[in-house]
Amino acid sequence: MRVLVTGGAGFIGSHVVEALWARGHEAVVYDVRADAGADVRDAGAVARALVGVDAVCHQAAMVGLGDGVADAAEYVSRNDLGTAVLLAAMAEAGVRRLVLAGSMVVYGEGRYECPRHGVVRPGPRAVGDLDAGRFEPPCPVCGARLCPGLVGEDAPADPRNVYAATKLAQEHLAAAWARATGGSAVSLRYHNVYGPRMPRDTPYAGVASFFRSALARGEAPRVFEDGRQRRDFVHVRDVADANVSALEARAPDGLLTIYNTGSGDPHTVGEMARALASAHGGPEPVVTGEYRLGDVRHITADSARLRAELGWKPQVGFEEGMREFARG
């Protein structure tokens, strides 16, 4: 299979390229960093890249939270307009297989259950609560403490920043393309991806990269809130393998199929910081009590559907992956 990988020179995309070659496929890299002018918003360039291609693995995107709405136009242009241009070119070229880099950010907060009211959806956390160190979102009905759980693909979307809104829009565009063309589309909703080639010290790199960079400077990682925020840290090689599995399996025609893509082994941010510090040889993390307004408290995936339907299973355990990442 000949696969066009948009963003193929990037963090996740480069691992997808390697995974494709390792499984006997041909990968064609399309990336602004690898080829001058290779922007997914360039319809002519995209059309030329699609010649002879059997499938597309769409990793190219502007990532991060977005700075309020000031940079909304840039996010929408790169992520949504870019995706629309790509899908239109695929329709014209007769390419009918797509795997999209989705994101767990479309869910907003994770799944919570109240002892009295069952599954509830708390709103954004209040500044007063965060200032007072009350980081756990309360039940929106009675104010009781909630129990966090795993989010399934059928949970309602609740994007809470510009980036999240563009990732959800990408899925809607892919669904419309699949219905119109009879193509098969898959969105892999990545959780917290980490591993080799992860960018250092950029606003979009993720907390794991900031912690690693602090350790490399001999500084203690600074952990926000109380460090008990739950996340699902999934290794980039496992994410790349999920992409190839999705391409090989081929989803039903005319539909968008969504899969959570996480390790299935949630950890707190504090645990992750301690694992990195231990692998690096210190210094120990410092829990600051600081917070970022708009951050969610807990978001962890139920990836059972991906395992059951595609036979995918993560291979890199948390401790092993963090040891490797700390050395990178």
Tab-separated table of C-alpha atoms in Angstrom:
chain	number	residue	atom	x	y	z
A	1	MET	CA	0.000	0.000	0.000
A	2	ARG	CA	1.297	3.457	-0.918
A	3	VAL	CA	0.379	5.920	1.836
A	4	LEU	CA	0.667	9.705	1.803
A	5	VAL	CA	1.605	10.858	5.322
A	6	THR	CA	0.891	14.538	5.841
A	7	GLY	CA	3.089	15.931	8.592
A	8	GLY	CA	5.358	12.968	7.908
A	9	ALA	CA	8.488	14.784	9.090
A	10	GLY	CA	6.956	15.688	12.443
A	11	PHE	CA	6.985	14.017	15.843
A	12	ILE	CA	4.222	11.456	15.349
A	13	GLY	CA	4.250	11.470	11.546
A	14	SER	CA	7.901	10.409	11.317
A	15	HIS	CA	7.161	7.379	13.489
A	16	VAL	CA	4.158	6.527	11.311
A	17	VAL	CA	6.443	6.608	8.270
A	18	GLU	CA	8.863	4.195	9.950
A	19	ALA	CA	6.033	1.879	11.022
A	20	LEU	CA	4.648	1.793	7.472
A	21	TRP	CA	7.995	0.853	5.966
A	22	ALA	CA	8.530	-1.789	8.692
A	23	ARG	CA	5.215	-3.434	7.757
A	24	GLY	CA	6.018	-3.522	4.045
A	25	HIS	CA	4.186	-0.397	2.875
A	26	GLU	CA	5.467	2.623	0.964
A	27	ALA	CA	5.273	5.969	2.767
A	28	VAL	CA	5.228	9.282	0.919
A	29	VAL	CA	6.148	12.197	3.206
A	30	TYR	CA	4.286	15.479	2.754
A	31	ASP	CA	5.429	18.117	5.238
A	32	VAL	CA	6.227	21.823	5.221
A	33	ARG	CA	9.517	21.024	6.969
A	34	ALA	CA	10.536	18.373	4.450
A	35	ASP	CA	9.465	19.953	1.156
A	36	ALA	CA	9.354	23.623	0.267
A	37	GLY	CA	5.778	24.702	-0.191
A	38	ALA	CA	4.273	21.363	0.899
A	39	ASP	CA	1.300	22.893	2.681
A	40	VAL	CA	-1.970	20.950	2.860
A	41	ARG	CA	-3.771	24.186	1.979
A	42	ASP	CA	-2.051	24.161	-1.438
A	43	ALA	CA	-4.574	22.292	-3.593
A	44	GLY	CA	-2.195	21.888	-6.515
A	45	ALA	CA	0.625	20.485	-4.423
A	46	VAL	CA	-1.729	18.102	-2.634
A	47	ALA	CA	-3.135	16.864	-5.948
A	48	ARG	CA	0.352	16.122	-7.233
A	49	ALA	CA	1.274	14.284	-4.024
A	50	LEU	CA	-1.807	12.063	-4.291
A	51	VAL	CA	-0.846	10.572	-7.668
A	52	GLY	CA	-0.497	6.822	-7.252
A	53	VAL	CA	-1.504	6.893	-3.584
A	54	ASP	CA	-3.785	4.240	-2.050
A	55	ALA	CA	-4.482	5.910	1.308
A	56	VAL	CA	-3.782	9.036	3.345
A	57	CYS	CA	-2.619	9.254	6.947
A	58	HIS	CA	-3.335	12.864	7.945
A	59	GLN	CA	-1.033	13.977	10.760
A	60	ALA	CA	-0.380	17.576	9.715
A	61	ALA	CA	-1.861	20.117	12.125
A	62	MET	CA	-1.180	23.170	14.209
A	63	VAL	CA	-1.246	21.831	17.760
A	64	GLY	CA	-1.613	23.275	21.260
A	65	LEU	CA	-4.370	24.901	23.233
A	66	GLY	CA	-4.741	28.129	21.284
A	67	ASP	CA	-4.286	31.546	22.882
A	68	GLY	CA	-7.889	32.418	23.627
A	69	VAL	CA	-9.425	33.280	20.280
A	70	ALA	CA	-6.636	35.569	19.080
A	71	ASP	CA	-5.093	32.794	16.974
A	72	ALA	CA	-8.361	31.103	16.025
A	73	ALA	CA	-8.062	32.060	12.361
A	74	GLU	CA	-4.616	30.471	12.078
A	75	TYR	CA	-5.757	27.247	13.763
A	76	VAL	CA	-8.860	27.011	11.582
A	77	SER	CA	-6.841	27.733	8.447
A	78	ARG	CA	-4.152	25.143	9.098
A	79	ASN	CA	-6.311	22.426	10.618
A	80	ASP	CA	-9.762	22.763	9.085
A	81	LEU	CA	-9.153	24.517	5.779
A	82	GLY	CA	-6.114	22.294	5.284
A	83	THR	CA	-8.189	19.185	5.935
A	84	ALA	CA	-10.945	20.392	3.587
A	85	VAL	CA	-8.423	20.987	0.785
A	86	LEU	CA	-6.916	17.549	1.336
A	87	LEU	CA	-10.306	15.800	1.330
A	88	ALA	CA	-11.433	17.601	-1.819
A	89	ALA	CA	-8.233	16.524	-3.561
A	90	MET	CA	-8.702	12.940	-2.380
A	91	ALA	CA	-12.244	12.920	-3.757
A	92	GLU	CA	-10.967	14.174	-7.104
A	93	ALA	CA	-8.099	11.668	-7.194
A	94	GLY	CA	-10.251	8.706	-6.193
A	95	VAL	CA	-8.340	8.013	-2.965
A	96	ARG	CA	-10.891	6.428	-0.637
A	97	ARG	CA	-9.000	5.529	2.535
A	98	LEU	CA	-8.202	8.018	5.323
A	99	VAL	CA	-6.757	7.810	8.827
A	100	LEU	CA	-6.929	11.079	10.754
A	101	ALA	CA	-4.919	12.180	13.774
A	102	GLY	CA	-7.728	12.976	16.191
A	103	SER	CA	-7.402	14.061	19.802
A	104	MET	CA	-8.912	13.384	23.213
A	105	VAL	CA	-9.208	17.161	23.679
A	106	VAL	CA	-12.582	17.019	21.906
A	107	TYR	CA	-14.081	15.543	25.093
A	108	GLY	CA	-13.220	18.464	27.369
A	109	GLU	CA	-13.302	17.071	30.898
A	110	GLY	CA	-13.232	13.316	31.363
A	111	ARG	CA	-15.922	10.979	32.661
A	112	TYR	CA	-17.166	11.584	36.217
A	113	GLU	CA	-19.660	9.803	38.410
A	114	CYS	CA	-21.492	11.248	41.420
A	115	PRO	CA	-22.527	8.821	44.215
A	116	ARG	CA	-26.034	10.333	44.128
A	117	HIS	CA	-26.557	11.483	40.553
A	118	GLY	CA	-24.614	8.981	38.479
A	119	VAL	CA	-22.623	10.130	35.442
A	120	VAL	CA	-22.451	13.934	35.309
A	121	ARG	CA	-20.594	16.534	33.238
A	122	PRO	CA	-18.994	19.248	35.372
A	123	GLY	CA	-18.430	22.668	33.841
A	124	PRO	CA	-15.152	24.587	33.799
A	125	ARG	CA	-13.521	24.896	37.218
A	126	ALA	CA	-13.967	28.201	39.034
A	127	VAL	CA	-11.016	30.517	39.680
A	128	GLY	CA	-11.945	30.764	43.351
A	129	ASP	CA	-11.793	26.996	43.762
A	130	LEU	CA	-8.454	26.752	41.972
A	131	ASP	CA	-6.966	29.596	44.030
A	132	ALA	CA	-8.048	27.757	47.174
A	133	GLY	CA	-6.472	24.504	46.012
A	134	ARG	CA	-9.811	22.818	45.344
A	135	PHE	CA	-8.803	21.182	42.095
A	136	GLU	CA	-11.359	18.372	41.843
A	137	PRO	CA	-14.496	19.436	39.935
A	138	PRO	CA	-17.634	19.011	42.093
A	139	CYS	CA	-20.925	17.485	41.053
A	140	PRO	CA	-22.828	20.199	39.156
A	141	VAL	CA	-26.058	19.093	40.875
A	142	CYS	CA	-25.166	18.597	44.545
A	143	GLY	CA	-21.529	19.688	44.862
A	144	ALA	CA	-20.343	16.256	46.011
A	145	ARG	CA	-16.880	14.894	45.205
A	146	LEU	CA	-16.823	12.983	41.913
A	147	CYS	CA	-15.141	9.732	40.939
A	148	PRO	CA	-13.218	9.977	37.620
A	149	GLY	CA	-13.437	7.150	35.098
A	150	LEU	CA	-12.572	6.205	31.527
A	151	VAL	CA	-14.055	8.102	28.589
A	152	GLY	CA	-15.615	6.068	25.796
A	153	GLU	CA	-15.882	7.130	22.169
A	154	ASP	CA	-19.617	7.690	22.521
A	155	ALA	CA	-19.192	10.404	25.161
A	156	PRO	CA	-20.499	13.795	23.964
A	157	ALA	CA	-17.892	16.197	22.646
A	158	ASP	CA	-17.214	19.359	24.640
A	159	PRO	CA	-14.222	21.167	23.082
A	160	ARG	CA	-12.987	23.876	25.453
A	161	ASN	CA	-10.390	25.720	23.401
A	162	VAL	CA	-9.703	26.685	19.798
A	163	TYR	CA	-7.445	23.720	19.086
A	164	ALA	CA	-10.039	21.274	20.400
A	165	ALA	CA	-12.741	22.886	18.274
A	166	THR	CA	-10.622	22.479	15.139
A	167	LYS	CA	-9.912	18.831	15.909
A	168	LEU	CA	-13.645	18.134	16.216
A	169	ALA	CA	-14.288	20.019	12.974
A	170	GLN	CA	-11.710	17.819	11.247
A	171	GLU	CA	-13.742	14.768	12.246
A	172	HIS	CA	-16.952	16.316	10.925
A	173	LEU	CA	-15.244	17.085	7.623
A	174	ALA	CA	-13.902	13.519	7.395
A	175	ALA	CA	-17.379	12.120	8.094
A	176	ALA	CA	-18.892	14.300	5.367
A	177	TRP	CA	-16.171	13.191	2.926
A	178	ALA	CA	-16.798	9.514	3.726
A	179	ARG	CA	-20.546	9.863	3.155
A	180	ALA	CA	-20.119	11.787	-0.092
A	181	THR	CA	-17.460	9.518	-1.620
A	182	GLY	CA	-18.164	6.148	-0.035
A	183	GLY	CA	-14.669	6.258	1.413
A	184	SER	CA	-13.535	4.779	4.708
A	185	ALA	CA	-12.355	7.181	7.407
A	186	VAL	CA	-10.890	6.572	10.863
A	187	SER	CA	-10.117	9.124	13.547
A	188	LEU	CA	-7.637	7.997	16.185
A	189	ARG	CA	-8.241	10.180	19.223
A	190	TYR	CA	-4.733	10.351	20.659
A	191	HIS	CA	-4.223	10.774	24.354
A	192	ASN	CA	-0.969	12.154	25.793
A	193	VAL	CA	1.604	11.004	23.249
A	194	TYR	CA	5.280	11.083	24.247
A	195	GLY	CA	8.550	9.576	23.095
A	196	PRO	CA	11.588	10.127	20.862
A	197	ARG	CA	11.624	13.266	18.667
A	198	MET	CA	9.073	15.022	20.829
A	199	PRO	CA	9.750	18.771	20.483
A	200	ARG	CA	11.550	20.472	23.356
A	201	ASP	CA	10.467	23.639	25.136
A	202	THR	CA	7.694	24.774	22.841
A	203	PRO	CA	4.166	25.768	23.891
A	204	TYR	CA	2.867	22.700	22.051
A	205	ALA	CA	5.291	20.054	23.291
A	206	GLY	CA	3.339	18.818	26.281
A	207	VAL	CA	4.120	18.587	29.954
A	208	ALA	CA	6.376	15.536	29.562
A	209	SER	CA	8.726	17.510	27.322
A	210	PHE	CA	8.844	20.471	29.718
A	211	PHE	CA	9.693	18.140	32.607
A	212	ARG	CA	12.460	16.450	30.613
A	213	SER	CA	13.941	19.792	29.590
A	214	ALA	CA	13.947	21.003	33.202
A	215	LEU	CA	15.810	17.853	34.280
A	216	ALA	CA	18.347	18.321	31.482
A	217	ARG	CA	19.061	21.797	32.894
A	218	GLY	CA	19.492	20.352	36.368
A	219	GLU	CA	16.211	21.864	37.537
A	220	ALA	CA	13.321	20.207	39.358
A	221	PRO	CA	10.210	19.628	37.220
A	222	ARG	CA	7.454	21.989	38.358
A	223	VAL	CA	4.172	20.119	38.701
A	224	PHE	CA	0.975	22.184	38.588
A	225	GLU	CA	-2.020	21.780	40.899
A	226	ASP	CA	-1.445	18.920	43.353
A	227	GLY	CA	0.052	16.567	40.773
A	228	ARG	CA	-2.907	14.189	40.963
A	229	GLN	CA	-4.366	15.038	37.548
A	230	ARG	CA	-4.941	11.766	35.699
A	231	ARG	CA	-3.773	11.318	32.118
A	232	ASP	CA	-3.116	8.445	29.738
A	233	PHE	CA	0.481	8.641	28.512
A	234	VAL	CA	0.851	6.590	25.335
A	235	HIS	CA	4.150	5.983	23.563
A	236	VAL	CA	4.586	7.365	20.070
A	237	ARG	CA	5.629	4.012	18.608
A	238	ASP	CA	2.366	2.496	19.837
A	239	VAL	CA	0.449	5.392	18.279
A	240	ALA	CA	2.277	4.855	14.991
A	241	ASP	CA	1.391	1.155	15.108
A	242	ALA	CA	-2.270	2.061	15.686
A	243	ASN	CA	-2.201	4.197	12.531
A	244	VAL	CA	-0.835	1.352	10.416
A	245	SER	CA	-3.334	-1.095	11.937
A	246	ALA	CA	-6.177	1.273	11.046
A	247	LEU	CA	-4.909	1.634	7.480
A	248	GLU	CA	-4.580	-2.117	7.021
A	249	ALA	CA	-7.943	-2.991	8.560
A	250	ARG	CA	-9.991	-0.591	6.441
A	251	ALA	CA	-13.030	0.797	8.236
A	252	PRO	CA	-16.587	0.493	6.828
A	253	ASP	CA	-17.204	2.500	3.670
A	254	GLY	CA	-19.207	5.701	3.902
A	255	LEU	CA	-18.576	6.205	7.628
A	256	LEU	CA	-16.207	7.812	10.094
A	257	THR	CA	-15.042	5.317	12.732
A	258	ILE	CA	-13.589	6.743	15.948
A	259	TYR	CA	-11.094	5.017	18.236
A	260	ASN	CA	-9.613	6.259	21.483
A	261	THR	CA	-5.875	5.685	21.307
A	262	GLY	CA	-4.355	5.424	24.767
A	263	SER	CA	-2.200	3.054	26.750
A	264	GLY	CA	-5.056	1.899	28.966
A	265	ASP	CA	-2.764	2.477	31.960
A	266	PRO	CA	-3.593	5.909	33.430
A	267	HIS	CA	-1.098	7.744	35.641
A	268	THR	CA	-1.067	11.069	37.390
A	269	VAL	CA	1.063	13.951	36.186
A	270	GLY	CA	2.963	13.707	39.462
A	271	GLU	CA	3.730	10.043	38.846
A	272	MET	CA	4.997	10.864	35.399
A	273	ALA	CA	7.255	13.639	36.754
A	274	ARG	CA	8.660	11.296	39.420
A	275	ALA	CA	9.281	8.530	36.880
A	276	LEU	CA	11.195	10.921	34.626
A	277	ALA	CA	13.175	12.355	37.527
A	278	SER	CA	14.074	8.872	38.764
A	279	ALA	CA	15.197	7.757	35.307
A	280	HIS	CA	17.249	10.922	34.904
A	281	GLY	CA	18.798	10.733	38.365
A	282	GLY	CA	16.993	13.750	39.843
A	283	PRO	CA	16.249	16.363	40.972
A	284	GLU	CA	12.886	15.433	42.451
A	285	PRO	CA	9.758	17.235	41.154
A	286	VAL	CA	8.244	20.163	43.028
A	287	VAL	CA	4.450	20.333	43.346
A	288	THR	CA	3.632	24.035	43.030
A	289	GLY	CA	-0.125	24.368	43.453
A	290	GLU	CA	-0.113	26.660	40.410
A	291	TYR	CA	-2.655	26.096	37.659
A	292	ARG	CA	-3.543	27.012	34.110
A	293	LEU	CA	-7.066	28.295	33.702
A	294	GLY	CA	-8.875	26.125	31.182
A	295	ASP	CA	-6.961	22.937	31.893
A	296	VAL	CA	-9.100	19.898	32.570
A	297	ARG	CA	-8.587	17.864	35.724
A	298	HIS	CA	-8.811	14.251	34.555
A	299	ILE	CA	-9.019	12.816	31.050
A	300	THR	CA	-8.257	9.145	30.455
A	301	ALA	CA	-9.333	6.880	27.634
A	302	ASP	CA	-11.172	3.639	27.268
A	303	SER	CA	-9.321	2.145	24.294
A	304	ALA	CA	-11.100	-1.220	24.386
A	305	ARG	CA	-12.760	-0.643	20.997
A	306	LEU	CA	-9.413	-0.209	19.262
A	307	ARG	CA	-8.073	-3.378	20.853
A	308	ALA	CA	-11.175	-5.425	20.058
A	309	GLU	CA	-11.781	-4.293	16.483
A	310	LEU	CA	-8.236	-3.827	15.181
A	311	GLY	CA	-6.330	-6.224	17.417
A	312	TRP	CA	-4.017	-3.386	18.456
A	313	LYS	CA	-2.163	-3.598	21.738
A	314	PRO	CA	0.357	-1.102	23.144
A	315	GLN	CA	3.815	-2.576	23.531
A	316	VAL	CA	5.705	0.094	25.494
A	317	GLY	CA	4.991	0.128	29.224
A	318	PHE	CA	4.949	3.328	31.292
A	319	GLU	CA	8.199	2.769	33.213
A	320	GLU	CA	10.076	1.541	30.141
A	321	GLY	CA	8.827	4.421	28.027
A	322	MET	CA	9.683	7.049	30.618
A	323	ARG	CA	13.203	5.640	31.040
A	324	GLU	CA	13.747	5.872	27.283
A	325	PHE	CA	12.215	9.340	27.122
A	326	ALA	CA	14.374	10.625	29.987
A	327	ARG	CA	17.517	9.633	28.065
A	328	GLY	CA	16.332	11.264	24.818
